[in-house]
Amino acid sequence: SMPLLAVSPASEISPLELYEPTLGIDKTTGLDRKNLRVVIENGSGKFGKGSQMVNILRDFGYTVIKLANADNSDYEGITIKIKKEMIDYEKLLARDLNLASYTVATISADLLETEPADAVVIVGD
C-alpha cells in the first residue's frame, strides 16, 4: 500500500484546496486517479448525461475507456461498481462525484474480474 502523504492540519486548508486534483493524484490519499480505468454507462434515458460524466471524470484525472448505455434507463442517482482490488478508490470516486454535485446512490465492490474496466459508473436521473 502507498504511504499516506503528510497533510497539514485541515483547519489550515480550504476544502477546495484539499480536494483539488494535482495531475490526477489525490492529495489526501496519494491515489493516482489515472490508474482507475472507468466505463461510464448512461442509465438516465437522457441524451448527453453519459458524455457529461466522461468529461467530469477525465477532468479529475480518471482514465475513461468507454461510454455506453446501461441495461435500462430507470437508474436513480449514481451507481458505482468497482473491482475488489480497487476498493481503495471507492471513497475517492464517491467524494469526487459529490464535489461535482452528483448523488451516489449505490456503491458495490462486486465488479467481475473479467470486466475490462476497474469501475463502472452508471449515471441515473
CSV table of N, CA, C and O in Angstrom, one decimal:
chain,number,residue,atom,x,y,z
A,1,SER,N,0.8,-1.2,0.0
A,1,SER,CA,0.0,0.0,0.0
A,1,SER,C,0.9,1.2,0.0
A,1,SER,O,2.0,1.2,0.5
A,2,MET,N,0.3,2.3,-0.6
A,2,MET,CA,1.1,3.5,-0.7
A,2,MET,C,1.2,4.2,0.7
A,2,MET,O,0.3,4.2,1.4
A,3,PRO,N,2.3,4.9,0.9
A,3,PRO,CA,2.4,5.6,2.2
A,3,PRO,C,1.5,6.8,2.1
A,3,PRO,O,1.3,7.4,1.1
A,4,LEU,N,0.9,7.1,3.3
A,4,LEU,CA,0.0,8.3,3.3
A,4,LEU,C,0.8,9.6,3.2
A,4,LEU,O,1.9,9.6,3.9
A,5,LEU,N,0.4,10.5,2.5
A,5,LEU,CA,1.1,11.8,2.4
A,5,LEU,C,0.8,12.6,3.6
A,5,LEU,O,-0.3,12.6,4.1
A,6,ALA,N,1.9,13.3,4.1
A,6,ALA,CA,1.7,14.2,5.2
A,6,ALA,C,0.8,15.4,4.8
A,6,ALA,O,1.1,16.0,3.8
A,7,VAL,N,-0.2,15.7,5.5
A,7,VAL,CA,-1.0,16.9,5.2
A,7,VAL,C,-1.0,17.8,6.4
A,7,VAL,O,-1.0,17.3,7.6
A,8,SER,N,-1.0,19.0,6.2
A,8,SER,CA,-1.1,20.0,7.3
A,8,SER,C,-2.5,19.9,7.9
A,8,SER,O,-3.4,19.4,7.3
A,9,PRO,N,-2.7,20.4,9.1
A,9,PRO,CA,-4.0,20.3,9.8
A,9,PRO,C,-5.1,20.9,8.9
A,9,PRO,O,-4.9,21.9,8.2
A,10,ALA,N,-6.2,20.2,8.9
A,10,ALA,CA,-7.3,20.5,8.0
A,10,ALA,C,-7.8,22.0,8.1
A,10,ALA,O,-8.2,22.6,7.2
A,11,SER,N,-7.6,22.5,9.3
A,11,SER,CA,-8.1,23.9,9.6
A,11,SER,C,-7.3,24.9,8.8
A,11,SER,O,-7.8,26.0,8.5
A,12,GLU,N,-6.1,24.5,8.3
A,12,GLU,CA,-5.3,25.5,7.5
A,12,GLU,C,-5.6,25.4,6.1
A,12,GLU,O,-5.1,26.2,5.3
A,13,ILE,N,-6.4,24.4,5.7
A,13,ILE,CA,-6.6,24.2,4.2
A,13,ILE,C,-8.1,24.3,3.9
A,13,ILE,O,-8.9,23.8,4.6
A,14,SER,N,-8.4,25.1,2.9
A,14,SER,CA,-9.8,25.2,2.5
A,14,SER,C,-10.2,23.9,1.8
A,14,SER,O,-9.3,23.3,1.2
A,15,PRO,N,-11.4,23.5,2.0
A,15,PRO,CA,-11.9,22.2,1.4
A,15,PRO,C,-11.5,22.1,-0.1
A,15,PRO,O,-11.1,21.0,-0.5
A,16,LEU,N,-11.7,23.2,-0.9
A,16,LEU,CA,-11.4,23.1,-2.3
A,16,LEU,C,-10.0,22.8,-2.6
A,16,LEU,O,-9.6,22.0,-3.4
A,17,GLU,N,-9.1,23.4,-1.8
A,17,GLU,CA,-7.7,23.3,-2.0
A,17,GLU,C,-7.3,21.8,-1.6
A,17,GLU,O,-6.5,21.2,-2.3
A,18,LEU,N,-7.9,21.3,-0.6
A,18,LEU,CA,-7.6,19.9,-0.1
A,18,LEU,C,-8.0,18.9,-1.2
A,18,LEU,O,-7.3,17.9,-1.4
A,19,TYR,N,-9.1,19.1,-1.9
A,19,TYR,CA,-9.6,18.2,-2.9
A,19,TYR,C,-9.2,18.4,-4.3
A,19,TYR,O,-9.5,17.7,-5.2
A,20,GLU,N,-8.5,19.5,-4.5
A,20,GLU,CA,-8.1,19.9,-5.9
A,20,GLU,C,-7.1,18.9,-6.4
A,20,GLU,O,-6.1,18.6,-5.9
A,21,PRO,N,-7.5,18.2,-7.5
A,21,PRO,CA,-6.6,17.2,-8.1
A,21,PRO,C,-5.3,17.8,-8.6
A,21,PRO,O,-5.3,18.8,-9.2
A,22,THR,N,-4.2,17.2,-8.3
A,22,THR,CA,-2.9,17.6,-8.9
A,22,THR,C,-2.5,16.6,-9.8
A,22,THR,O,-2.0,15.5,-9.5
A,23,LEU,N,-2.7,16.8,-11.1
A,23,LEU,CA,-2.3,15.9,-12.2
A,23,LEU,C,-2.9,14.5,-11.9
A,23,LEU,O,-2.3,13.5,-12.1
A,24,GLY,N,-4.1,14.5,-11.3
A,24,GLY,CA,-4.8,13.2,-11.1
A,24,GLY,C,-4.4,12.5,-9.8
A,24,GLY,O,-5.1,11.5,-9.4
A,25,ILE,N,-3.4,13.0,-9.1
A,25,ILE,CA,-3.0,12.4,-7.8
A,25,ILE,C,-3.8,13.1,-6.7
A,25,ILE,O,-3.7,14.3,-6.5
A,26,ASP,N,-4.5,12.3,-5.9
A,26,ASP,CA,-5.2,12.9,-4.8
A,26,ASP,C,-4.3,13.2,-3.6
A,26,ASP,O,-3.6,12.3,-3.1
A,27,LYS,N,-4.4,14.4,-3.1
A,27,LYS,CA,-3.5,14.9,-2.0
A,27,LYS,C,-3.7,14.1,-0.7
A,27,LYS,O,-2.8,13.8,0.0
A,28,THR,N,-5.0,13.8,-0.4
A,28,THR,CA,-5.3,13.2,0.9
A,28,THR,C,-4.9,11.7,0.9
A,28,THR,O,-4.5,11.2,2.0
A,29,THR,N,-5.1,11.0,-0.2
A,29,THR,CA,-4.8,9.5,-0.2
A,29,THR,C,-3.6,9.1,-0.9
A,29,THR,O,-3.1,8.0,-0.7
A,30,GLY,N,-3.1,10.0,-1.8
A,30,GLY,CA,-1.9,9.6,-2.6
A,30,GLY,C,-2.3,8.7,-3.7
A,30,GLY,O,-1.4,8.3,-4.5
A,31,LEU,N,-3.6,8.4,-3.9
A,31,LEU,CA,-4.0,7.6,-5.1
A,31,LEU,C,-3.9,8.4,-6.4
A,31,LEU,O,-4.3,9.5,-6.4
A,32,ASP,N,-3.4,7.7,-7.4
A,32,ASP,CA,-3.4,8.3,-8.7
A,32,ASP,C,-4.6,7.9,-9.5
A,32,ASP,O,-4.8,6.7,-9.8
A,33,ARG,N,-5.4,8.9,-9.8
A,33,ARG,CA,-6.7,8.6,-10.4
A,33,ARG,C,-6.6,8.0,-11.8
A,33,ARG,O,-7.4,7.2,-12.3
A,34,LYS,N,-5.4,8.2,-12.5
A,34,LYS,CA,-5.3,7.7,-13.9
A,34,LYS,C,-5.2,6.1,-13.8
A,34,LYS,O,-5.4,5.5,-14.9
A,35,ASN,N,-4.9,5.6,-12.7
A,35,ASN,CA,-4.7,4.1,-12.6
A,35,ASN,C,-6.1,3.4,-12.5
A,35,ASN,O,-6.1,2.2,-12.5
A,36,LEU,N,-7.2,4.2,-12.4
A,36,LEU,CA,-8.5,3.6,-12.3
A,36,LEU,C,-9.2,3.7,-13.7
A,36,LEU,O,-9.4,4.8,-14.2
A,37,ARG,N,-9.4,2.5,-14.4
A,37,ARG,CA,-10.0,2.5,-15.7
A,37,ARG,C,-11.5,2.4,-15.5
A,37,ARG,O,-12.0,1.5,-14.9
A,38,VAL,N,-12.2,3.4,-16.0
A,38,VAL,CA,-13.7,3.6,-15.8
A,38,VAL,C,-14.5,3.4,-17.1
A,38,VAL,O,-14.1,4.0,-18.1
A,39,VAL,N,-15.6,2.7,-17.0
A,39,VAL,CA,-16.6,2.7,-18.0
A,39,VAL,C,-17.8,3.5,-17.5
A,39,VAL,O,-18.2,3.3,-16.3
A,40,ILE,N,-18.3,4.4,-18.3
A,40,ILE,CA,-19.5,5.2,-18.0
A,40,ILE,C,-20.7,4.6,-18.7
A,40,ILE,O,-20.6,4.4,-19.9
A,41,GLU,N,-21.8,4.4,-18.0
A,41,GLU,CA,-23.0,4.0,-18.6
A,41,GLU,C,-24.1,5.0,-18.3
A,41,GLU,O,-24.3,5.4,-17.2
A,42,ASN,N,-24.8,5.3,-19.4
A,42,ASN,CA,-25.9,6.3,-19.2
A,42,ASN,C,-27.2,5.4,-18.9
A,42,ASN,O,-27.7,4.7,-19.7
A,43,GLY,N,-27.7,5.6,-17.7
A,43,GLY,CA,-28.9,4.8,-17.2
A,43,GLY,C,-30.0,5.8,-16.9
A,43,GLY,O,-30.9,5.5,-16.2
A,44,SER,N,-29.9,7.0,-17.5
A,44,SER,CA,-31.0,8.0,-17.3
A,44,SER,C,-32.0,8.1,-18.3
A,44,SER,O,-33.1,8.7,-18.1
A,45,GLY,N,-31.7,7.6,-19.5
A,45,GLY,CA,-32.6,7.7,-20.7
A,45,GLY,C,-32.5,9.1,-21.3
A,45,GLY,O,-33.2,9.4,-22.2
A,46,LYS,N,-31.6,10.0,-20.8
A,46,LYS,CA,-31.5,11.3,-21.3
A,46,LYS,C,-30.2,11.5,-22.1
A,46,LYS,O,-29.1,11.1,-21.6
A,47,PHE,N,-30.3,12.0,-23.3
A,47,PHE,CA,-29.1,12.1,-24.2
A,47,PHE,C,-28.1,13.1,-23.6
A,47,PHE,O,-28.5,14.1,-23.0
A,48,GLY,N,-26.8,12.7,-23.6
A,48,GLY,CA,-25.8,13.6,-23.2
A,48,GLY,C,-25.3,13.5,-21.7
A,48,GLY,O,-24.3,14.0,-21.3
A,49,LYS,N,-26.1,12.8,-20.9
A,49,LYS,CA,-25.7,12.6,-19.5
A,49,LYS,C,-24.5,11.8,-19.3
A,49,LYS,O,-23.7,12.0,-18.4
A,50,GLY,N,-24.3,10.8,-20.2
A,50,GLY,CA,-23.1,10.0,-20.1
A,50,GLY,C,-21.9,10.7,-20.5
A,50,GLY,O,-20.8,10.7,-19.8
A,51,SER,N,-21.9,11.5,-21.6
A,51,SER,CA,-20.7,12.2,-22.1
A,51,SER,C,-20.4,13.3,-21.1
A,51,SER,O,-19.2,13.6,-21.0
A,52,GLN,N,-21.3,13.9,-20.4
A,52,GLN,CA,-21.1,14.9,-19.4
A,52,GLN,C,-20.2,14.3,-18.3
A,52,GLN,O,-19.2,14.9,-17.8
A,53,MET,N,-20.6,13.1,-17.9
A,53,MET,CA,-19.8,12.4,-16.8
A,53,MET,C,-18.4,12.0,-17.3
A,53,MET,O,-17.5,12.1,-16.5
A,54,VAL,N,-18.3,11.6,-18.6
A,54,VAL,CA,-17.0,11.3,-19.1
A,54,VAL,C,-16.1,12.5,-19.0
A,54,VAL,O,-14.9,12.4,-18.5
A,55,ASN,N,-16.6,13.7,-19.3
A,55,ASN,CA,-15.8,14.9,-19.2
A,55,ASN,C,-15.4,15.2,-17.8
A,55,ASN,O,-14.2,15.6,-17.5
A,56,ILE,N,-16.3,15.0,-16.9
A,56,ILE,CA,-16.1,15.4,-15.5
A,56,ILE,C,-15.0,14.4,-14.9
A,56,ILE,O,-14.0,14.9,-14.3
A,57,LEU,N,-15.1,13.1,-15.1
A,57,LEU,CA,-14.2,12.2,-14.6
A,57,LEU,C,-12.8,12.3,-15.2
A,57,LEU,O,-11.8,12.2,-14.6
A,58,ARG,N,-12.8,12.7,-16.5
A,58,ARG,CA,-11.5,12.9,-17.2
A,58,ARG,C,-10.8,14.1,-16.6
A,58,ARG,O,-9.6,14.2,-16.5
A,59,ASP,N,-11.6,15.2,-16.3
A,59,ASP,CA,-11.1,16.4,-15.7
A,59,ASP,C,-10.4,16.1,-14.3
A,59,ASP,O,-9.4,16.7,-14.0
A,60,PHE,N,-11.0,15.1,-13.6
A,60,PHE,CA,-10.5,14.7,-12.3
A,60,PHE,C,-9.2,13.9,-12.5
A,60,PHE,O,-8.4,13.7,-11.6
A,61,GLY,N,-9.0,13.3,-13.7
A,61,GLY,CA,-7.8,12.6,-14.0
A,61,GLY,C,-8.0,11.1,-14.2
A,61,GLY,O,-7.0,10.3,-14.3
A,62,TYR,N,-9.3,10.6,-14.1
A,62,TYR,CA,-9.5,9.2,-14.3
A,62,TYR,C,-9.3,8.8,-15.7
A,62,TYR,O,-9.5,9.6,-16.6
A,63,THR,N,-9.1,7.5,-16.0
A,63,THR,CA,-8.9,7.0,-17.3
A,63,THR,C,-10.3,6.4,-17.7
A,63,THR,O,-10.7,5.3,-17.3
A,64,VAL,N,-11.0,7.2,-18.5
A,64,VAL,CA,-12.3,6.7,-19.0
A,64,VAL,C,-12.1,5.9,-20.3
A,64,VAL,O,-11.6,6.5,-21.3
A,65,ILE,N,-12.5,4.6,-20.3
A,65,ILE,CA,-12.2,3.8,-21.5
A,65,ILE,C,-13.4,3.6,-22.4
A,65,ILE,O,-13.2,3.2,-23.6
A,66,LYS,N,-14.6,3.9,-21.9
A,66,LYS,CA,-15.8,3.5,-22.7
A,66,LYS,C,-17.0,4.3,-22.2
A,66,LYS,O,-17.1,4.5,-21.0
A,67,LEU,N,-17.9,4.6,-23.2
A,67,LEU,CA,-19.2,5.2,-22.8
A,67,LEU,C,-20.2,4.3,-23.5
A,67,LEU,O,-20.1,4.0,-24.7
A,68,ALA,N,-21.2,3.9,-22.7
A,68,ALA,CA,-22.3,3.0,-23.3
A,68,ALA,C,-23.6,3.3,-22.6
A,68,ALA,O,-23.7,4.1,-21.7
A,69,ASN,N,-24.7,2.7,-23.1
A,69,ASN,CA,-26.0,2.8,-22.5
A,69,ASN,C,-26.1,1.7,-21.5
A,69,ASN,O,-25.6,0.6,-21.7
A,70,ALA,N,-26.7,2.0,-20.3
A,70,ALA,CA,-26.9,1.0,-19.3
A,70,ALA,C,-28.0,0.0,-19.7
A,70,ALA,O,-28.6,0.2,-20.8
A,71,ASP,N,-28.1,-1.1,-19.0
A,71,ASP,CA,-29.1,-2.1,-19.3
A,71,ASP,C,-30.5,-1.6,-19.3
A,71,ASP,O,-31.4,-2.2,-19.9
A,72,ASN,N,-30.8,-0.5,-18.5
A,72,ASN,CA,-32.1,0.1,-18.6
A,72,ASN,C,-31.9,1.6,-18.2
A,72,ASN,O,-30.9,2.0,-17.9
A,73,SER,N,-33.0,2.4,-18.4
A,73,SER,CA,-32.9,3.8,-18.2
A,73,SER,C,-33.7,4.2,-16.9
A,73,SER,O,-34.2,5.3,-16.8
A,74,ASP,N,-33.8,3.3,-15.9
A,74,ASP,CA,-34.6,3.6,-14.7
A,74,ASP,C,-33.7,3.9,-13.5
A,74,ASP,O,-34.1,3.9,-12.4
A,75,TYR,N,-32.4,4.1,-13.7
A,75,TYR,CA,-31.5,4.3,-12.6
A,75,TYR,C,-31.7,5.7,-12.0
A,75,TYR,O,-32.0,6.7,-12.7
A,76,GLU,N,-31.6,5.8,-10.7
A,76,GLU,CA,-31.7,7.0,-9.9
A,76,GLU,C,-30.4,7.3,-9.3
A,76,GLU,O,-29.7,6.4,-8.7
A,77,GLY,N,-29.9,8.5,-9.4
A,77,GLY,CA,-28.6,8.9,-8.8
A,77,GLY,C,-27.5,8.1,-9.6
A,77,GLY,O,-27.7,7.7,-10.7
A,78,ILE,N,-26.4,8.0,-8.9
A,78,ILE,CA,-25.2,7.4,-9.4
A,78,ILE,C,-25.0,6.0,-8.8
A,78,ILE,O,-25.1,5.8,-7.6
A,79,THR,N,-24.7,5.0,-9.7
A,79,THR,CA,-24.4,3.7,-9.2
A,79,THR,C,-22.9,3.4,-9.6
A,79,THR,O,-22.6,3.6,-10.7
A,80,ILE,N,-22.2,3.0,-8.6
A,80,ILE,CA,-20.8,2.7,-8.8
A,80,ILE,C,-20.6,1.2,-8.5
A,80,ILE,O,-20.9,0.7,-7.5
A,81,LYS,N,-19.9,0.5,-9.5
A,81,LYS,CA,-19.5,-0.9,-9.3
A,81,LYS,C,-18.0,-0.9,-9.5
A,81,LYS,O,-17.5,-0.4,-10.5
A,82,ILE,N,-17.3,-1.5,-8.5
A,82,ILE,CA,-15.8,-1.4,-8.6
A,82,ILE,C,-15.2,-2.8,-8.3
A,82,ILE,O,-15.9,-3.7,-7.6
A,83,LYS,N,-14.1,-3.1,-8.8
A,83,LYS,CA,-13.4,-4.4,-8.6
A,83,LYS,C,-12.8,-4.4,-7.1
A,83,LYS,O,-12.4,-3.4,-6.6
A,84,LYS,N,-12.9,-5.6,-6.5
A,84,LYS,CA,-12.4,-5.7,-5.1
A,84,LYS,C,-11.0,-5.2,-4.9
A,84,LYS,O,-10.7,-4.5,-3.9
A,85,GLU,N,-10.1,-5.4,-5.9
A,85,GLU,CA,-8.7,-5.0,-5.7
A,85,GLU,C,-8.5,-3.5,-5.8
A,85,GLU,O,-7.5,-3.0,-5.5
A,86,MET,N,-9.6,-2.8,-6.3
A,86,MET,CA,-9.5,-1.3,-6.5
A,86,MET,C,-10.4,-0.6,-5.4
A,86,MET,O,-10.7,0.5,-5.6
A,87,ILE,N,-10.7,-1.3,-4.3
A,87,ILE,CA,-11.6,-0.8,-3.3
A,87,ILE,C,-11.1,0.5,-2.7
A,87,ILE,O,-11.9,1.3,-2.2
A,88,ASP,N,-9.8,0.7,-2.7
A,88,ASP,CA,-9.2,1.9,-2.2
A,88,ASP,C,-9.8,3.2,-2.9
A,88,ASP,O,-9.8,4.2,-2.3
A,89,TYR,N,-10.2,3.0,-4.1
A,89,TYR,CA,-10.7,4.1,-4.9
A,89,TYR,C,-12.1,4.4,-4.7
A,89,TYR,O,-12.6,5.4,-5.2
A,90,GLU,N,-12.8,3.6,-4.0
A,90,GLU,CA,-14.2,3.7,-3.8
A,90,GLU,C,-14.6,5.0,-3.2
A,90,GLU,O,-15.5,5.8,-3.7
A,91,LYS,N,-14.0,5.4,-2.0
A,91,LYS,CA,-14.4,6.6,-1.3
A,91,LYS,C,-13.9,7.8,-2.1
A,91,LYS,O,-14.6,8.9,-2.1
A,92,LEU,N,-12.8,7.7,-2.8
A,92,LEU,CA,-12.3,8.8,-3.6
A,92,LEU,C,-13.2,9.2,-4.7
A,92,LEU,O,-13.6,10.3,-5.0
A,93,LEU,N,-13.6,8.1,-5.5
A,93,LEU,CA,-14.6,8.3,-6.6
A,93,LEU,C,-15.9,8.9,-6.1
A,93,LEU,O,-16.4,9.9,-6.7
A,94,ALA,N,-16.4,8.4,-5.0
A,94,ALA,CA,-17.6,8.9,-4.4
A,94,ALA,C,-17.5,10.4,-4.0
A,94,ALA,O,-18.4,11.2,-4.3
A,95,ARG,N,-16.3,10.7,-3.4
A,95,ARG,CA,-16.1,12.1,-3.0
A,95,ARG,C,-16.0,13.0,-4.2
A,95,ARG,O,-16.5,14.1,-4.1
A,96,ASP,N,-15.3,12.6,-5.2
A,96,ASP,CA,-15.2,13.4,-6.4
A,96,ASP,C,-16.5,13.7,-7.0
A,96,ASP,O,-16.8,14.8,-7.4
A,97,LEU,N,-17.4,12.6,-7.1
A,97,LEU,CA,-18.7,12.8,-7.7
A,97,LEU,C,-19.6,13.7,-6.8
A,97,LEU,O,-20.3,14.5,-7.4
A,98,ASN,N,-19.4,13.7,-5.5
A,98,ASN,CA,-20.1,14.6,-4.6
A,98,ASN,C,-19.7,16.0,-4.9
A,98,ASN,O,-20.5,16.9,-4.9
A,99,LEU,N,-18.4,16.2,-5.0
A,99,LEU,CA,-17.9,17.5,-5.3
A,99,LEU,C,-18.4,18.1,-6.6
A,99,LEU,O,-18.6,19.3,-6.8
A,100,ALA,N,-18.7,17.2,-7.6
A,100,ALA,CA,-19.2,17.6,-8.9
A,100,ALA,C,-20.8,17.6,-8.8
A,100,ALA,O,-21.4,17.7,-9.9
A,101,SER,N,-21.3,17.6,-7.6
A,101,SER,CA,-22.8,17.8,-7.4
A,101,SER,C,-23.6,16.6,-7.8
A,101,SER,O,-24.8,16.7,-8.1
A,102,TYR,N,-23.0,15.4,-7.8
A,102,TYR,CA,-23.8,14.2,-8.1
A,102,TYR,C,-24.1,13.5,-6.8
A,102,TYR,O,-23.3,13.6,-5.8
A,103,THR,N,-25.2,12.8,-6.7
A,103,THR,CA,-25.6,12.0,-5.6
A,103,THR,C,-25.3,10.5,-5.8
A,103,THR,O,-25.9,9.9,-6.8
A,104,VAL,N,-24.4,9.9,-5.1
A,104,VAL,CA,-24.1,8.5,-5.2
A,104,VAL,C,-25.1,7.7,-4.5
A,104,VAL,O,-25.3,7.8,-3.3
A,105,ALA,N,-25.9,6.9,-5.2
A,105,ALA,CA,-27.0,6.1,-4.6
A,105,ALA,C,-26.5,4.7,-4.1
A,105,ALA,O,-26.8,4.3,-3.0
A,106,THR,N,-25.7,4.1,-4.9
A,106,THR,CA,-25.2,2.7,-4.6
A,106,THR,C,-23.8,2.6,-5.0
A,106,THR,O,-23.3,2.9,-6.0
A,107,ILE,N,-23.0,1.9,-4.0
A,107,ILE,CA,-21.6,1.5,-4.3
A,107,ILE,C,-21.5,0.1,-4.0
A,107,ILE,O,-21.9,-0.4,-2.9
A,108,SER,N,-20.9,-0.7,-4.9
A,108,SER,CA,-20.7,-2.1,-4.6
A,108,SER,C,-19.3,-2.6,-5.2
A,108,SER,O,-18.9,-2.1,-6.2
A,109,ALA,N,-18.7,-3.4,-4.4
A,109,ALA,CA,-17.3,-3.9,-4.9
A,109,ALA,C,-17.5,-5.3,-5.4
A,109,ALA,O,-16.8,-6.2,-5.0
A,110,ASP,N,-18.4,-5.4,-6.4
A,110,ASP,CA,-18.6,-6.7,-7.0
A,110,ASP,C,-18.5,-6.8,-8.5
A,110,ASP,O,-19.0,-7.6,-9.1
A,111,LEU,N,-17.7,-5.8,-9.0
A,111,LEU,CA,-17.5,-5.9,-10.5
A,111,LEU,C,-16.6,-7.1,-10.8
A,111,LEU,O,-15.6,-7.3,-10.2
A,112,LEU,N,-17.0,-7.8,-11.8
A,112,LEU,CA,-16.3,-9.1,-12.1
A,112,LEU,C,-14.9,-8.9,-12.6
A,112,LEU,O,-14.7,-7.9,-13.3
A,113,GLU,N,-14.0,-9.8,-12.3
A,113,GLU,CA,-12.6,-9.7,-12.7
A,113,GLU,C,-12.5,-9.7,-14.2
A,113,GLU,O,-11.5,-9.2,-14.8
A,114,THR,N,-13.5,-10.3,-14.9
A,114,THR,CA,-13.4,-10.4,-16.4
A,114,THR,C,-13.7,-9.1,-17.1
A,114,THR,O,-13.4,-8.9,-18.3
A,115,GLU,N,-14.3,-8.1,-16.4
A,115,GLU,CA,-14.6,-6.8,-17.0
A,115,GLU,C,-13.3,-6.1,-17.3
A,115,GLU,O,-12.4,-6.1,-16.6
A,116,PRO,N,-13.4,-5.4,-18.5
A,116,PRO,CA,-12.2,-4.6,-18.9
A,116,PRO,C,-11.9,-3.4,-18.0
A,116,PRO,O,-10.7,-3.0,-17.9
A,117,ALA,N,-12.9,-2.9,-17.4
A,117,ALA,CA,-12.7,-1.7,-16.5
A,117,ALA,C,-12.5,-2.1,-15.1
A,117,ALA,O,-12.8,-3.2,-14.7
A,118,ASP,N,-11.9,-1.2,-14.3
A,118,ASP,CA,-11.8,-1.3,-12.8
A,118,ASP,C,-13.1,-0.9,-12.1
A,118,ASP,O,-13.3,-1.3,-11.0
A,119,ALA,N,-13.8,0.0,-12.8
A,119,ALA,CA,-15.0,0.5,-12.2
A,119,ALA,C,-16.0,0.9,-13.3
A,119,ALA,O,-15.6,1.3,-14.4
A,120,VAL,N,-17.3,0.7,-13.0
A,120,VAL,CA,-18.4,1.1,-13.9
A,120,VAL,C,-19.2,2.2,-13.1
A,120,VAL,O,-19.5,2.0,-11.9
A,121,VAL,N,-19.4,3.3,-13.8
A,121,VAL,CA,-20.2,4.4,-13.2
A,121,VAL,C,-21.5,4.5,-14.0
A,121,VAL,O,-21.4,4.9,-15.2
A,122,ILE,N,-22.6,4.2,-13.4
A,122,ILE,CA,-23.9,4.3,-14.1
A,122,ILE,C,-24.6,5.6,-13.7
A,122,ILE,O,-24.8,5.9,-12.5
A,123,VAL,N,-24.9,6.5,-14.7
A,123,VAL,CA,-25.5,7.8,-14.4
A,123,VAL,C,-27.0,7.7,-14.6
A,123,VAL,O,-27.5,7.4,-15.6
A,124,GLY,N,-27.7,7.9,-13.4
A,124,GLY,CA,-29.1,7.8,-13.4
A,124,GLY,C,-29.7,9.2,-13.5
A,124,GLY,O,-29.0,10.2,-13.7
A,125,ASP,N,-31.0,9.3,-13.3
A,125,ASP,CA,-31.7,10.6,-13.4
A,125,ASP,C,-31.5,11.4,-12.2
A,125,ASP,O,-31.4,10.9,-11.1
